[in-house]
PDB file of C-alpha atoms in Angstrom:
ATOM      1  CA  MET I1500       3.711 -11.151 -30.587  1.00 73.00           C
ATOM      2  CA  ALA I1501       2.014  -8.132 -30.896  1.00 77.00           C
ATOM      3  CA  GLU I1502       2.671  -5.478 -32.968  1.00 87.00           C
ATOM      4  CA  ILE I1503       5.598  -2.283 -30.865  1.00 94.00           C
ATOM      5  CA  LYS I1504       3.648   0.348 -32.834  1.00 95.00           C
ATOM      6  CA  ASP I1505       5.480   2.899 -30.080  1.00 97.00           C
ATOM      7  CA  PRO I1506       8.845   1.338 -28.067  1.00 98.00           C
ATOM      8  CA  GLU I1507       8.560   4.983 -26.237  1.00 98.00           C
ATOM      9  CA  ASN I1508       5.278   4.879 -25.241  1.00 98.00           C
ATOM     10  CA  THR I1509       5.047   0.571 -24.807  1.00 98.00           C
ATOM     11  CA  VAL I1510       5.867  -0.755 -21.363  1.00 98.00           C
ATOM     12  CA  LEU I1511       6.670  -4.607 -20.177  1.00 98.00           C
ATOM     13  CA  ILE I1512       5.266  -6.234 -17.330  1.00 98.00           C
ATOM     14  CA  GLU I1513       6.891  -8.796 -16.671  1.00 98.00           C
ATOM     15  CA  LEU I1514       4.927 -11.681 -14.515  1.00 98.00           C
ATOM     16  CA  LYS I1515       5.500 -15.258 -13.434  1.00 97.00           C
ATOM     17  CA  GLY I1516       3.719 -16.382 -16.239  1.00 97.00           C
ATOM     18  CA  GLY I1517       5.478 -14.018 -18.754  1.00 98.00           C
ATOM     19  CA  THR I1518       5.118 -10.482 -20.157  1.00 98.00           C
ATOM     20  CA  VAL I1519       2.649  -8.493 -20.373  1.00 98.00           C
ATOM     21  CA  THR I1520       3.278  -5.744 -22.951  1.00 98.00           C
ATOM     22  CA  ILE I1521       1.039  -2.624 -22.548  1.00 98.00           C
ATOM     23  CA  GLU I1522       0.185   1.015 -24.844  1.00 98.00           C
ATOM     24  CA  LEU I1523       0.138   3.707 -23.096  1.00 98.00           C
ATOM     25  CA  LEU I1524      -2.233   7.645 -24.207  1.00 98.00           C
ATOM     26  CA  PRO I1525       0.243  10.091 -23.989  1.00 98.00           C
ATOM     27  CA  ASP I1526      -3.058  12.055 -25.730  1.00 98.00           C
ATOM     28  CA  VAL I1527      -5.536  11.418 -23.719  1.00 98.00           C
ATOM     29  CA  ALA I1528      -3.105  11.099 -20.567  1.00 98.00           C
ATOM     30  CA  PRO I1529       0.325  12.630 -20.571  1.00 98.00           C
ATOM     31  CA  GLY I1530       1.231  12.858 -17.001  1.00 98.00           C
ATOM     32  CA  HIS I1531       0.321   9.166 -16.130  1.00 98.00           C
ATOM     33  CA  CYS I1532       2.172   8.242 -19.115  1.00 98.00           C
ATOM     34  CA  GLU I1533       5.625  10.622 -18.114  1.00 98.00           C
ATOM     35  CA  ARG I1534       5.177   8.687 -14.112  1.00 98.00           C
ATOM     36  CA  MET I1535       4.129   5.587 -15.081  1.00 98.00           C
ATOM     37  CA  LYS I1536       7.820   5.549 -18.072  1.00 98.00           C
ATOM     38  CA  GLU I1537       9.953   7.245 -14.348  1.00 98.00           C
ATOM     39  CA  LEU I1538       8.841   5.241 -12.409  1.00 98.00           C
ATOM     40  CA  ALA I1539       9.823   2.258 -14.540  1.00 98.00           C
ATOM     41  CA  ARG I1540      13.064   3.229 -15.458  1.00 98.00           C
ATOM     42  CA  SER I1541      14.358   4.046 -12.051  1.00 98.00           C
ATOM     43  CA  GLY I1542      13.723   0.223 -11.606  1.00 98.00           C
ATOM     44  CA  ALA I1543      10.919   1.431  -9.096  1.00 98.00           C
ATOM     45  CA  TYR I1544       8.367  -1.548 -10.292  1.00 98.00           C
ATOM     46  CA  ASP I1545      10.257  -4.097 -10.174  1.00 98.00           C
ATOM     47  CA  ASN I1546       9.640  -6.542  -7.546  1.00 98.00           C
ATOM     48  CA  VAL I1547       6.372  -5.542  -6.377  1.00 98.00           C
ATOM     49  CA  CYS I1548       2.643  -6.653  -5.729  1.00 98.00           C
ATOM     50  CA  PHE I1549      -0.006  -6.891  -6.311  1.00 98.00           C
ATOM     51  CA  HIS I1550      -2.307  -6.329  -3.389  1.00 97.00           C
ATOM     52  CA  ARG I1551      -5.853  -5.860  -3.905  1.00 98.00           C
ATOM     53  CA  VAL I1552      -6.923  -8.269  -7.111  1.00 98.00           C
ATOM     54  CA  ILE I1553     -11.223  -8.487  -6.747  1.00 98.00           C
ATOM     55  CA  ASP I1554     -11.659 -11.360  -9.381  1.00 97.00           C
ATOM     56  CA  GLY I1555     -13.850 -10.037 -12.848  1.00 97.00           C
ATOM     57  CA  PHE I1556     -13.031  -6.423 -11.657  1.00 98.00           C
ATOM     58  CA  MET I1557      -9.217  -5.626 -11.689  1.00 98.00           C
ATOM     59  CA  ALA I1558      -5.552  -6.276 -10.031  1.00 98.00           C
ATOM     60  CA  GLN I1559      -4.021  -3.761  -8.719  1.00 98.00           C
ATOM     61  CA  THR I1560      -0.500  -2.587  -8.065  1.00 98.00           C
ATOM     62  CA  GLY I1561       2.145  -0.128  -8.000  1.00 98.00           C
ATOM     63  CA  ASP I1562       2.515   0.465  -4.316  1.00 98.00           C
ATOM     64  CA  VAL I1563       6.773   1.351  -4.550  1.00 97.00           C
ATOM     65  CA  ALA I1564       7.086   2.848  -1.047  1.00 96.00           C
ATOM     66  CA  ASN I1565       5.330  -0.214   0.226  1.00 96.00           C
ATOM     67  CA  GLY I1566       4.896  -2.768  -2.380  1.00 96.00           C
ATOM     68  CA  ASN I1567       7.595  -3.596  -2.468  1.00 97.00           C
ATOM     69  CA  LEU I1568       8.615  -8.043  -2.063  1.00 96.00           C
ATOM     70  CA  GLU I1569      12.138  -6.934  -1.523  1.00 95.00           C
ATOM     71  CA  LYS I1570      12.707  -4.716   1.406  1.00 90.00           C
ATOM     72  CA  ASP I1571      10.511  -4.530   4.631  1.00 82.00           C
ATOM     73  CA  PHE I1572       7.572  -5.863   2.813  1.00 90.00           C
ATOM     74  CA  ASN I1573       4.406  -5.588   5.257  1.00 88.00           C
ATOM     75  CA  ILE I1574       1.493  -6.929   3.413  1.00 87.00           C
ATOM     76  CA  ARG I1575      -0.771  -4.805   5.495  1.00 89.00           C
ATOM     77  CA  LEU I1576       1.165  -1.301   4.634  1.00 94.00           C
ATOM     78  CA  ALA I1577       0.826  -2.152   1.084  1.00 95.00           C
ATOM     79  CA  GLY I1578      -1.774  -0.761  -1.052  1.00 95.00           C
ATOM     80  CA  THR I1579      -1.250   2.133   1.822  1.00 95.00           C
ATOM     81  CA  GLY I1580       1.783   4.636  -0.241  1.00 96.00           C
ATOM     82  CA  GLY I1581       2.534   5.787  -3.830  1.00 96.00           C
ATOM     83  CA  SER I1582       6.107   7.070  -4.329  1.00 97.00           C
ATOM     84  CA  ASP I1583       8.558   9.930  -3.707  1.00 96.00           C
ATOM     85  CA  LEU I1584       7.495  11.993  -6.594  1.00 97.00           C
ATOM     86  CA  PRO I1585       3.850  14.252  -5.907  1.00 97.00           C
ATOM     87  CA  ASN I1586       0.532  13.331  -7.337  1.00 98.00           C
ATOM     88  CA  LEU I1587      -0.641  13.481 -10.630  1.00 98.00           C
ATOM     89  CA  LYS I1588      -3.029  16.341 -11.461  1.00 97.00           C
ATOM     90  CA  ALA I1589      -6.610  13.736 -13.363  1.00 97.00           C
ATOM     91  CA  GLU I1590      -7.206  13.503 -16.608  1.00 98.00           C
ATOM     92  CA  PHE I1591     -10.508  11.798 -16.596  1.00 97.00           C
ATOM     93  CA  SER I1592     -10.797  11.584 -20.773  1.00 97.00           C
ATOM     94  CA  GLY I1593     -13.548   9.453 -22.730  1.00 96.00           C
ATOM     95  CA  VAL I1594     -11.739   6.345 -23.153  1.00 98.00           C
ATOM     96  CA  PRO I1595     -13.868   3.968 -21.644  1.00 98.00           C
ATOM     97  CA  HIS I1596     -12.632   1.098 -18.551  1.00 98.00           C
ATOM     98  CA  ASP I1597     -12.794  -1.563 -20.920  1.00 98.00           C
ATOM     99  CA  ARG I1598     -11.175  -5.273 -19.701  1.00 98.00           C
ATOM    100  CA  GLY I1599      -7.459  -5.051 -19.994  1.00 98.00           C
ATOM    101  CA  THR I1600      -7.198  -1.183 -19.804  1.00 98.00           C
ATOM    102  CA  LEU I1601      -5.087   0.361 -17.115  1.00 98.00           C
ATOM    103  CA  GLY I1602      -5.692   2.720 -14.397  1.00 98.00           C
ATOM    104  CA  ALA I1603      -4.889   5.612 -12.167  1.00 98.00           C
ATOM    105  CA  ALA I1604      -5.231   3.379  -8.556  1.00 98.00           C
ATOM    106  CA  ARG I1605      -6.077   6.973  -6.520  1.00 97.00           C
ATOM    107  CA  SER I1606      -7.838   8.054  -3.029  1.00 95.00           C
ATOM    108  CA  GLN I1607     -11.367   9.582  -2.261  1.00 95.00           C
ATOM    109  CA  ASN I1608      -9.023  13.390  -4.097  1.00 96.00           C
ATOM    110  CA  PRO I1609      -9.190  12.998  -8.090  1.00 96.00           C
ATOM    111  CA  ASP I1610      -5.917  14.648  -8.365  1.00 97.00           C
ATOM    112  CA  SER I1611      -4.020  11.935  -5.754  1.00 97.00           C
ATOM    113  CA  ALA I1612      -3.103   9.576  -7.803  1.00 98.00           C
ATOM    114  CA  ASN I1613       0.743   8.799  -7.957  1.00 98.00           C
ATOM    115  CA  SER I1614       2.667   5.901  -8.696  1.00 98.00           C
ATOM    116  CA  GLN I1615      -0.205   2.664  -8.631  1.00 98.00           C
ATOM    117  CA  PHE I1616      -2.364   1.228 -10.980  1.00 98.00           C
ATOM    118  CA  PHE I1617      -4.533  -1.947 -11.450  1.00 98.00           C
ATOM    119  CA  ILE I1618      -5.355  -3.949 -14.956  1.00 98.00           C
ATOM    120  CA  ASN I1619      -9.486  -3.658 -16.054  1.00 98.00           C
ATOM    121  CA  PHE I1620     -10.076  -8.162 -15.249  1.00 98.00           C
ATOM    122  CA  SER I1621     -13.493  -6.640 -17.177  1.00 98.00           C
ATOM    123  CA  ASP I1622     -15.128  -3.791 -18.405  1.00 98.00           C
ATOM    124  CA  ASN I1623     -15.331  -1.826 -15.642  1.00 98.00           C
ATOM    125  CA  HIS I1624     -18.288   0.959 -17.469  1.00 98.00           C
ATOM    126  CA  PHE I1625     -18.980   2.246 -13.902  1.00 97.00           C
ATOM    127  CA  LEU I1626     -15.168   3.908 -12.910  1.00 97.00           C
ATOM    128  CA  ASN I1627     -15.996   6.121 -17.244  1.00 97.00           C
ATOM    129  CA  ARG I1628     -14.126   9.615 -15.657  1.00 96.00           C
ATOM    130  CA  GLN I1629     -14.053   9.111 -12.708  1.00 96.00           C
ATOM    131  CA  TYR I1630     -10.079   7.474 -13.372  1.00 97.00           C
ATOM    132  CA  THR I1631      -7.579   7.779 -15.128  1.00 98.00           C
ATOM    133  CA  VAL I1632      -7.143   5.643 -17.418  1.00 98.00           C
ATOM    134  CA  TYR I1633      -3.807   6.006 -19.602  1.00 98.00           C
ATOM    135  CA  GLY I1634      -2.230   2.407 -20.927  1.00 98.00           C
ATOM    136  CA  ARG I1635      -4.232  -0.229 -22.457  1.00 98.00           C
ATOM    137  CA  VAL I1636      -2.709  -4.117 -22.670  1.00 98.00           C
ATOM    138  CA  ILE I1637      -2.155  -5.050 -26.336  1.00 98.00           C
ATOM    139  CA  GLU I1638      -0.670  -9.038 -25.534  1.00 98.00           C
ATOM    140  CA  GLY I1639      -0.472 -10.957 -23.149  1.00 98.00           C
ATOM    141  CA  MET I1640      -3.797 -10.729 -20.810  1.00 98.00           C
ATOM    142  CA  GLU I1641      -4.323 -13.862 -19.956  1.00 98.00           C
ATOM    143  CA  HIS I1642      -0.683 -13.614 -17.640  1.00 98.00           C
ATOM    144  CA  VAL I1643      -2.091 -11.098 -16.148  1.00 98.00           C
ATOM    145  CA  ASP I1644      -5.521 -13.093 -15.346  1.00 98.00           C
ATOM    146  CA  GLU I1645      -3.935 -15.732 -13.494  1.00 98.00           C
ATOM    147  CA  ILE I1646      -2.429 -13.435 -10.628  1.00 98.00           C
ATOM    148  CA  MET I1647      -3.365 -14.688  -6.616  1.00 97.00           C
ATOM    149  CA  ARG I1648      -6.724 -12.827  -5.511  1.00 98.00           C
ATOM    150  CA  GLY I1649      -7.580 -11.474  -2.797  1.00 97.00           C
ATOM    151  CA  GLU I1650      -7.754  -8.356  -0.848  1.00 95.00           C
ATOM    152  CA  PRO I1651      -4.431  -8.913  -0.351  1.00 94.00           C
ATOM    153  CA  PRO I1652      -3.186 -12.376  -1.471  1.00 96.00           C
ATOM    154  CA  MET I1653      -2.407 -14.135   1.280  1.00 92.00           C
ATOM    155  CA  ASN I1654       0.779 -14.696  -1.693  1.00 94.00           C
ATOM    156  CA  PRO I1655       1.205 -12.288  -3.535  1.00 97.00           C
ATOM    157  CA  ASP I1656       2.005 -12.226  -6.976  1.00 98.00           C
ATOM    158  CA  ARG I1657       4.328  -9.652  -8.044  1.00 98.00           C
ATOM    159  CA  MET I1658       5.606  -8.120 -11.335  1.00 98.00           C
ATOM    160  CA  ILE I1659       9.562  -9.600 -11.442  1.00 98.00           C
ATOM    161  CA  SER I1660      10.193  -5.896 -13.586  1.00 98.00           C
ATOM    162  CA  VAL I1661       8.604  -2.757 -16.284  1.00 98.00           C
ATOM    163  CA  LYS I1662      10.942  -1.730 -18.487  1.00 98.00           C
ATOM    164  CA  VAL I1663       9.247   0.434 -21.563  1.00 98.00           C
ATOM    165  CA  ALA I1664      10.179  -1.046 -24.620  1.00 98.00           C
ATOM    166  CA  ALA I1665      12.630   1.593 -25.906  1.00 98.00           C
ATOM    167  CA  ASP I1666      15.282   0.719 -23.412  1.00 98.00           C
ATOM    168  CA  VAL I1667      14.751  -3.223 -24.241  1.00 95.00           C
TER     169      VAL I1667
END
């Protein structure tokens, strides 16, 4: 098991295959890290599907408005929403989009990230300094690799639960 150095800034995502442990980077992107913890603590990410999963690229999830498989789910709307919270200012940095990093999904507007995020399947350096990196998988990447592919997937996988390690 990966050593959790900072439980307050570590997120545990339960997938059907097992737990994915993500180390958040509050020194790099404090606003994005706080948002993820706030949504995790409220239960907003529980049962939210991976609505855009591109082989060799990334797995995107986090649409708490339209992606919850337990609440009026419509796959055509998944990926179009965020949360009731305001959008976040971009927190671009020199941290590269390497395999296993967590990036903030957004529209064309750099300051439009809200609740959606993606996990990189491979090194996607063309995204560097254009999308906020705010975490990295430190254990369980093999479970991310098993997520059903598609835009959207026919039978999307979900985040069963998302918790802050300090609360577990």
